[in-house]
Short mmCIF file of C-alpha atoms in Angstrom, two decimals:
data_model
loop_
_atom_site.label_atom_id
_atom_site.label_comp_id
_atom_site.label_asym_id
_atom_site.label_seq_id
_atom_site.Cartn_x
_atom_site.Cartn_y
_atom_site.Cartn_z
CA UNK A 14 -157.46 -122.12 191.71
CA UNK A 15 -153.64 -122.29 191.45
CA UNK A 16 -152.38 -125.52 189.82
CA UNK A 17 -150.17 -127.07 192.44
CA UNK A 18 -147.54 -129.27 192.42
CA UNK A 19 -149.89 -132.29 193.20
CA UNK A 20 -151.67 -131.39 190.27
CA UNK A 21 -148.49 -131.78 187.73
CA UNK A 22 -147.76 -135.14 189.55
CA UNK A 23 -151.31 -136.79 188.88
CA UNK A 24 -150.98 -135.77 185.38
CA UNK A 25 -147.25 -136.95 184.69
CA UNK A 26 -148.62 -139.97 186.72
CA UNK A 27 -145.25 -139.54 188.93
CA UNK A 28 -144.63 -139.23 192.79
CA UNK A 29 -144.81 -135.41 193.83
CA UNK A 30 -140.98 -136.18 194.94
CA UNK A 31 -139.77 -136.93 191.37
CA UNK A 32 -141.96 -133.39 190.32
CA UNK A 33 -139.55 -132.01 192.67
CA UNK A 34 -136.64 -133.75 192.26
CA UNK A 35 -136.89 -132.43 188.65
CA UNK A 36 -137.87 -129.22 188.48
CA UNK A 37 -134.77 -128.27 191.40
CA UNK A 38 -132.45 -130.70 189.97
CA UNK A 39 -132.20 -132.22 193.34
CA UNK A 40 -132.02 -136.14 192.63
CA UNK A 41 -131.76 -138.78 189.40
CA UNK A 42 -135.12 -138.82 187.12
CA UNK A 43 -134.98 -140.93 184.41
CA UNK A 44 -135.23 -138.91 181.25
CA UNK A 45 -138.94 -140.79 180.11
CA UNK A 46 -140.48 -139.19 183.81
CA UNK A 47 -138.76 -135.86 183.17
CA UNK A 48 -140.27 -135.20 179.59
CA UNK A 49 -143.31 -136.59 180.78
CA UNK A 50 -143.16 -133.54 184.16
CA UNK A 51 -142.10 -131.20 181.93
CA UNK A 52 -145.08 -131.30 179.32
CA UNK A 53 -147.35 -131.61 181.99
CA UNK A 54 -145.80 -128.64 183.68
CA UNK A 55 -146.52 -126.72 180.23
CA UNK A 56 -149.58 -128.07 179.71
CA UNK A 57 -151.14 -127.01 183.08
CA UNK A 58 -149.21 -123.55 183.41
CA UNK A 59 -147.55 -125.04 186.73
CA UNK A 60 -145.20 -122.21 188.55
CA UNK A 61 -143.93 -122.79 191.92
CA UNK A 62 -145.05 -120.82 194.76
CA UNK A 63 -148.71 -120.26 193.31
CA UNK A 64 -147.47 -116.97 191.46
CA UNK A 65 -149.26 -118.24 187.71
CA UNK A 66 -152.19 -115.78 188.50
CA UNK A 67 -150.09 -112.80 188.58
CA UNK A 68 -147.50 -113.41 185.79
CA UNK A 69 -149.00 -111.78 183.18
CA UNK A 70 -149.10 -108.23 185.04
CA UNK A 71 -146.14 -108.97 186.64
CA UNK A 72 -142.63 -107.13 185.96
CA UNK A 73 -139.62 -107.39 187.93
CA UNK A 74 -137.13 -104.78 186.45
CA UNK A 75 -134.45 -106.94 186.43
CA UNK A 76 -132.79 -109.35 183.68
CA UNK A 77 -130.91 -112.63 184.79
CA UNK A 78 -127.38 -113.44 183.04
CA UNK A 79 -126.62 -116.74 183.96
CA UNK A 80 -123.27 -117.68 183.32
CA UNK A 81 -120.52 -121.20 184.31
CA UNK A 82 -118.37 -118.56 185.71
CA UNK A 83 -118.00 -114.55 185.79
CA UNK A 84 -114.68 -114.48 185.71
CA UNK A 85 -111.83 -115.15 183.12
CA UNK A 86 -111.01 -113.79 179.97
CA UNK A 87 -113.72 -115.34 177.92
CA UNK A 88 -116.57 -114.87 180.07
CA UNK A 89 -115.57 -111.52 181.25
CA UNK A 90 -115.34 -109.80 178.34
CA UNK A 91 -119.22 -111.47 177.45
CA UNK A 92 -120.64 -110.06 180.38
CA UNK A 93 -118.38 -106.32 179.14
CA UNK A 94 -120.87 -106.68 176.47
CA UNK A 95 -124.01 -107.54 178.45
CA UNK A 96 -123.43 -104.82 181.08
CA UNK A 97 -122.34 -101.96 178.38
CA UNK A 98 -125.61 -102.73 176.33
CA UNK A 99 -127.80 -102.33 179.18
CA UNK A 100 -126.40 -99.78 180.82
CA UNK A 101 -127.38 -98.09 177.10
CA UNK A 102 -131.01 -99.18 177.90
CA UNK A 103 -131.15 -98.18 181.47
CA UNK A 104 -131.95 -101.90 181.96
CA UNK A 105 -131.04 -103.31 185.58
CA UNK A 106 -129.58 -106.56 185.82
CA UNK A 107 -127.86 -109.50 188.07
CA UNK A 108 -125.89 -112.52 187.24
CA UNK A 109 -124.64 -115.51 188.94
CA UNK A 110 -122.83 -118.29 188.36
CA UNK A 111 -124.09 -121.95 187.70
CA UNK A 112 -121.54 -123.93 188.91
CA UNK A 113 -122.15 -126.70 191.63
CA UNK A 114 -125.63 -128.53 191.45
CA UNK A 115 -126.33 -126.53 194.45
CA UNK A 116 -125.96 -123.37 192.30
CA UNK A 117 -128.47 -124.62 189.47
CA UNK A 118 -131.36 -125.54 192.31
CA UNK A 119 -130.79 -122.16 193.01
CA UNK A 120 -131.00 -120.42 189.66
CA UNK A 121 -133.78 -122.62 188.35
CA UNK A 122 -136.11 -121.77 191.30
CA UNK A 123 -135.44 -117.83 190.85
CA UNK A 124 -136.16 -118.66 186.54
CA UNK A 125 -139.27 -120.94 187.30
CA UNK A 126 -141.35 -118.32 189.50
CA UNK A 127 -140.05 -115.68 187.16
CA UNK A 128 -138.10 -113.27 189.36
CA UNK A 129 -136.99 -111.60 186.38
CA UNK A 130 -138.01 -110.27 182.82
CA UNK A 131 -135.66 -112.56 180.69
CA UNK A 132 -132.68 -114.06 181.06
CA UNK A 133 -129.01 -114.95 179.20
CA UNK A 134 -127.81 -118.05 179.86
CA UNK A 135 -123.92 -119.02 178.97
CA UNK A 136 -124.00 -122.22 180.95
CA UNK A 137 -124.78 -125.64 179.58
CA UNK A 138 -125.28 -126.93 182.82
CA UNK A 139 -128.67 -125.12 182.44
CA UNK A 140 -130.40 -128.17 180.38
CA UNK A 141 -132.75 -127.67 177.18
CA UNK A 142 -135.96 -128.62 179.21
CA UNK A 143 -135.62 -126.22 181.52
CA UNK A 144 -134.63 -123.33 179.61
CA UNK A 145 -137.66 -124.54 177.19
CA UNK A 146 -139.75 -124.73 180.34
CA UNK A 147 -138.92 -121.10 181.65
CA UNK A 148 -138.86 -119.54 178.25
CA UNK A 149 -142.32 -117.70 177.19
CA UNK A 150 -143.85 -114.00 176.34
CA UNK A 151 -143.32 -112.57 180.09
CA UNK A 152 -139.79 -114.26 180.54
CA UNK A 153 -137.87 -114.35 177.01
CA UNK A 154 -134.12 -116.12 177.03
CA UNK A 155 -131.23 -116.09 175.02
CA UNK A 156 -129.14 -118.73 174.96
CA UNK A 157 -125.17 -118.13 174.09
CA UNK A 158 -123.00 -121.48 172.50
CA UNK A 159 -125.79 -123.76 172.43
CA UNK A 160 -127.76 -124.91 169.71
CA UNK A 161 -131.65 -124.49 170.74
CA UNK A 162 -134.73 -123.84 168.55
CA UNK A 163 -137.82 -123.30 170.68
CA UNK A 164 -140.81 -120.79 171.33
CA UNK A 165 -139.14 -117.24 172.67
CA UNK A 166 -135.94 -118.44 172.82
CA UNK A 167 -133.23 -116.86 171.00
CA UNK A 168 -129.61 -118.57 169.63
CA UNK A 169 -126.81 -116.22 169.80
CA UNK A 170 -123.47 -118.17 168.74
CA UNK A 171 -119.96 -117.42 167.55
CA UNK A 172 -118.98 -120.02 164.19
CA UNK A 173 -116.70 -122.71 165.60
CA UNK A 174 -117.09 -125.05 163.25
CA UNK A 175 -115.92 -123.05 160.54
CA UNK A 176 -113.35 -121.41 162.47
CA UNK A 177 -111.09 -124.32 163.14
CA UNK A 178 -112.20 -125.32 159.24
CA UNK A 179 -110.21 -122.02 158.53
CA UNK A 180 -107.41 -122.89 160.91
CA UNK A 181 -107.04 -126.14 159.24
CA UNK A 182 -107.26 -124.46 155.58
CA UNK A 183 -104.54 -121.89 157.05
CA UNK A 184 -102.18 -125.05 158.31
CA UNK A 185 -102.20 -126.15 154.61
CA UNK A 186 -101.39 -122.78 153.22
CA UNK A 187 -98.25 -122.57 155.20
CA UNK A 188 -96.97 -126.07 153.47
CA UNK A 189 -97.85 -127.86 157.45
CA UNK A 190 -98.74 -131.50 157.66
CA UNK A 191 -98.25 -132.55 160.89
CA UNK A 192 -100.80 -131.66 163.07
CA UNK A 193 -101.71 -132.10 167.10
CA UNK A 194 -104.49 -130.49 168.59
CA UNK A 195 -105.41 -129.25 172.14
CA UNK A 196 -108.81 -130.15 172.60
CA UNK A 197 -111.54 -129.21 175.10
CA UNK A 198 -115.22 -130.60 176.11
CA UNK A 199 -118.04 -129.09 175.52
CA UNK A 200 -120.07 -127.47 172.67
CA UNK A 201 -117.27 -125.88 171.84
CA UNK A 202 -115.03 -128.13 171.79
CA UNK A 203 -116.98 -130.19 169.54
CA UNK A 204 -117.79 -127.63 166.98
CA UNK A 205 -114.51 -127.45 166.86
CA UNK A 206 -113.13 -130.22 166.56
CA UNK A 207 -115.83 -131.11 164.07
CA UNK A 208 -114.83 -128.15 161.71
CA UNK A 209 -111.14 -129.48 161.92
CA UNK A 210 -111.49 -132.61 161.31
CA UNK A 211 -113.31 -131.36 157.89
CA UNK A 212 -110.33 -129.40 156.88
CA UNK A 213 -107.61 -132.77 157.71
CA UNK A 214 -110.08 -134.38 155.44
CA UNK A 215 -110.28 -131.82 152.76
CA UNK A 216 -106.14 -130.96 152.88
CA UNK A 217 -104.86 -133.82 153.85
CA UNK A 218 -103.48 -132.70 156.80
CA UNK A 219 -101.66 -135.82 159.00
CA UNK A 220 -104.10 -135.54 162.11
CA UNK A 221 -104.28 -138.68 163.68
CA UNK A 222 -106.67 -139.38 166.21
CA UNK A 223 -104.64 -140.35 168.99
CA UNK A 224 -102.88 -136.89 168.63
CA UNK A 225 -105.97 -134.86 169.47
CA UNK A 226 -104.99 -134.17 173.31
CA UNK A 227 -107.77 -133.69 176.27
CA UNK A 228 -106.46 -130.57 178.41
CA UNK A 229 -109.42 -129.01 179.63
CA UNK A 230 -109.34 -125.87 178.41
CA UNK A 231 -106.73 -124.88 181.17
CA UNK A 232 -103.12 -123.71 180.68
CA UNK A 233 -101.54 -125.43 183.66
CA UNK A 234 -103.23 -128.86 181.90
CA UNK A 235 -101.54 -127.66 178.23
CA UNK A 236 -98.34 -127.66 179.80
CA UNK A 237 -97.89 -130.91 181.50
CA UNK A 238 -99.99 -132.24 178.52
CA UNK A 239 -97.69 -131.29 175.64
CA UNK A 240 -94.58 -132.01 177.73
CA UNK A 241 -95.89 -135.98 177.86
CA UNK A 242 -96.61 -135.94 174.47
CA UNK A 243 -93.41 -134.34 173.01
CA UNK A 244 -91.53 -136.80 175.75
CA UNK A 245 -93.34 -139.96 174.37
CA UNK A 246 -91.96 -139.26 171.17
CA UNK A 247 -94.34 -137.69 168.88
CA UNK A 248 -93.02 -134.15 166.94
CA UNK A 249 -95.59 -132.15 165.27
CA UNK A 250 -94.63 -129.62 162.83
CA UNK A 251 -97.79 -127.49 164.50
CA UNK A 252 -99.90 -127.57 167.54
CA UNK A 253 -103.53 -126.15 166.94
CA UNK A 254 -104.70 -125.16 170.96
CA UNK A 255 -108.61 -124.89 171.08
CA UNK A 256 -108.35 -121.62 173.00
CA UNK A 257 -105.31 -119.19 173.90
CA UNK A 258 -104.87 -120.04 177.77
CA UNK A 259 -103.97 -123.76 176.68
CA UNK A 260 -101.84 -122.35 173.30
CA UNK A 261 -99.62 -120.14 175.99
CA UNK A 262 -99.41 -123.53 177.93
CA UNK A 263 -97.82 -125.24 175.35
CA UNK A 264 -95.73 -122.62 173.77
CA UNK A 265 -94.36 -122.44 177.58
CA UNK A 266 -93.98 -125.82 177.37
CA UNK A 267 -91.99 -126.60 174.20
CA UNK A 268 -89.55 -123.56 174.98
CA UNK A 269 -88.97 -125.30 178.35
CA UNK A 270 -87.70 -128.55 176.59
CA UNK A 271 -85.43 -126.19 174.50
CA UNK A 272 -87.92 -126.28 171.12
CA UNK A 273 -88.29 -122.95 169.15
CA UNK A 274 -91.45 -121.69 168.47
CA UNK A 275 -91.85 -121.44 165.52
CA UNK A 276 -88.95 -122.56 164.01
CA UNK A 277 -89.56 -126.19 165.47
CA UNK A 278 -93.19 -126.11 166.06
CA UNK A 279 -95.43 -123.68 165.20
CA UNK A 280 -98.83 -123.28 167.30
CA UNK A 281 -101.86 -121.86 166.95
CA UNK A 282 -105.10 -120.81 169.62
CA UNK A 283 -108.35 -119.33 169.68
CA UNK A 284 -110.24 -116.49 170.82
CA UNK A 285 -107.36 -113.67 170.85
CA UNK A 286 -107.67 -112.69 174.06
CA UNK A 287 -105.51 -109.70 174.92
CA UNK A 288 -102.44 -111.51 176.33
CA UNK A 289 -102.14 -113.49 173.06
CA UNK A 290 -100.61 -110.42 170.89
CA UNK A 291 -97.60 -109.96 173.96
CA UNK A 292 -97.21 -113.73 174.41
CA UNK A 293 -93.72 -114.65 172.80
CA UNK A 294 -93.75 -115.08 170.34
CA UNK A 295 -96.94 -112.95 169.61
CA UNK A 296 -99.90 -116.00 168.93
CA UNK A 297 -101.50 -116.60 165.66
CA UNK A 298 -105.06 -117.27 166.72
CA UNK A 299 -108.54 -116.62 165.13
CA UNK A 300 -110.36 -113.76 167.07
CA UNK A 301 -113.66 -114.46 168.51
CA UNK A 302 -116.18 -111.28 169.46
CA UNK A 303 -116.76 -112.31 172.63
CA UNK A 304 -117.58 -108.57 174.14
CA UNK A 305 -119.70 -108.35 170.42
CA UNK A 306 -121.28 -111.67 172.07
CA UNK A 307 -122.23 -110.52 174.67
CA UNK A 308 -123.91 -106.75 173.17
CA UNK A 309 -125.83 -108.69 170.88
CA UNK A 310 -127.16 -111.25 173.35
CA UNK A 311 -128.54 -108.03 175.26
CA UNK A 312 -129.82 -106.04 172.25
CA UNK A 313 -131.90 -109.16 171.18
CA UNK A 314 -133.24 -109.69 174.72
CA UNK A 315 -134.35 -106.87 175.25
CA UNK A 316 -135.52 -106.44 171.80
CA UNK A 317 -137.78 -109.81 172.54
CA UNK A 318 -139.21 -108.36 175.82
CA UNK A 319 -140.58 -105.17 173.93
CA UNK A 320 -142.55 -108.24 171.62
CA UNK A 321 -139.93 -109.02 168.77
CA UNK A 322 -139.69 -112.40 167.60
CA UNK A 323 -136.86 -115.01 168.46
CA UNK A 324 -133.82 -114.98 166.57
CA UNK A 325 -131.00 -117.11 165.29
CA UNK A 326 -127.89 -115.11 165.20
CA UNK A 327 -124.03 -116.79 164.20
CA UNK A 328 -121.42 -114.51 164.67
CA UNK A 329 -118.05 -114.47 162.55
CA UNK A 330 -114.22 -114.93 163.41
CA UNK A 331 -111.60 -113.69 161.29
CA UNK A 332 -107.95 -115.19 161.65
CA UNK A 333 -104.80 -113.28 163.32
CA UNK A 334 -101.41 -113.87 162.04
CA UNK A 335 -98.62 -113.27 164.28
CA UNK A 336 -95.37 -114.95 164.70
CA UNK A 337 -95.99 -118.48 166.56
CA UNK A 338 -96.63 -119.77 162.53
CA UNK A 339 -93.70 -119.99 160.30
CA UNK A 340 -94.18 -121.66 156.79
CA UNK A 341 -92.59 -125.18 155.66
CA UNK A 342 -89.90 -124.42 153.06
CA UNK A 343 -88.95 -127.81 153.02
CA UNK A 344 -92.19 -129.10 151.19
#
């Protein structure tokens, strides 16, 4: 007999509401009820829609990619990746966005009665328990910038930390001090800012915190950001951006209040998307591999549907010097 959803709420000793509520994403569970659904979920094999029985024989053809957004510079060129590796491997595949909650009910009902093979997920508003509730041997994931460790689930990740460590290291080398940063949320934006904060320490670069801005990863929000804080009297010698959209922002923004770059402030981004090398001046920024990202994230996928074993894998960046960074011949 098909365990039912009655079943998983006897043994999580919750209302068959709050089963629901969590597993759709649908209403506030406090975090003690989830874990407690969630391991009885595991425990009793519970998929929606009575379809347990035929998992094991079942194949859909298709893999999911799962992604905050398909367009843009950053996430288009990962799914460039994911569609030229499968296309290699004759492997069929759809993607959709996980954006509103609306979006994630959605998405988690198609992952939870496995509707596809495996899936990539570049979304973090996918939590850990339900990717670690999805992921087994019929439906492998990969999960892209996000630290997770479970069974058949692989980590593919590009090294922020030690990235911005390097931008830091590279600030130093060119005799800078004076450092503001562009910031962003997110795992990201926290590896980030982690690894930087590591290299002020180590160089003794003049960071404070207070100079670390909030601009949310958007250009429009770099401009009108750096334009308040050059205004309220603050003058870096160099602006780090934590990716290119916000450094063209602020490069547009200092030439607007009549400041050279670089010759008054030199700035820096991240990722090296393709506008940054016609941006003027041309943007020193550390590439990131995001199409690489994305092949990878496919190859090891599909690897782990034909029975390989879950994988760790942290890609590398390497830094691009162009002319937004002039060195300090004062010091």
């Amino acid at each position: 007999m098909a365990v039912t959803i009655k079943d998983v709420a006897e043994a999580a000793g919750v209302s068959i509401s709050t089963v629901s509520y969590t597993l759709n994403h649908s209403g506030p569970v406090s975090e003690e009820k989830k874990q407690k659904i969630m391991e009885a979920v595991r425990q009793l094999g519970y998929v929606p829609n009575g379809m347990a029985k035929n998992l094991k024989s079942r194949k859909n053809g298709f893999i999911g990619y799962f992604a905050h957004s398909l367009y843009g510079v950053v996430y288009g060129e990962v799914l460039r990746g994911i569609e030229s590796e499968m296309e290699k491997n004759g492997q069929e595949m759809i993607a959709a966005k996980c954006g509103p909650i609306q979006d994630i009910t959605h998405i988690s009902r198609l992952l939870l009665e496995r509707m596809v093979d495996g899936a990539i997920i570049f979304s973090e508003t996918i939590p850990n328990d339900l990717v670690n509730l999805l992921a087994n041997e019929q439906c492998p994931v990969v999960v892209l910038d996000r630290e997770l460790e479970a069974p058949f689930v692989s980590t593919v990740l590009i090294d922020n930390e030690n990235s911005a460590y390097r931008v830091g290291e590279y600030i130093h080398s060119l005799s800078l001090s004076r450092v503001a940063c562009l910031v962003g949320r997110g795992f990201d934006g926290e590896h980030r800012l982690t690894g930087f904060r590591r290299a002020v320490e180590a160089f003794g670069l003049d960071c404070p915190a207070e100079w670390c801005i909030e601009a949310g990863w958007e250009e429009k929000t770099a401009y009108q950001e750096t334009i308040k804080f050059i205004r309220g009297g603050h003058r870096p010698e160099v602006i780090f951006a934590f990716n290119d959209e916000m450094a063209a922002g602020c490069i547009k923004a200092l030439q607007d209040m009549l400041l050279r770059v670089p010759e008054d402030v030199s700035v820096i981004g991240m990722d090296d998307i393709e506008r940054s090398a016609v941006l003027s001046p041309g943007l020193t920024t550390v590439h990131r591999p995001l199409c690489e990202l994305g092949e990878i994230a496919a190859r090891t996928l599909i690897g782990m549907m034909k029975g390989e074993q879950s994988r760790r894998i942290v890609l590398p960046t390497s830094l691009i010097q162009r002319e937004s960074c002039i060195k300090n011949w004062t010091h």
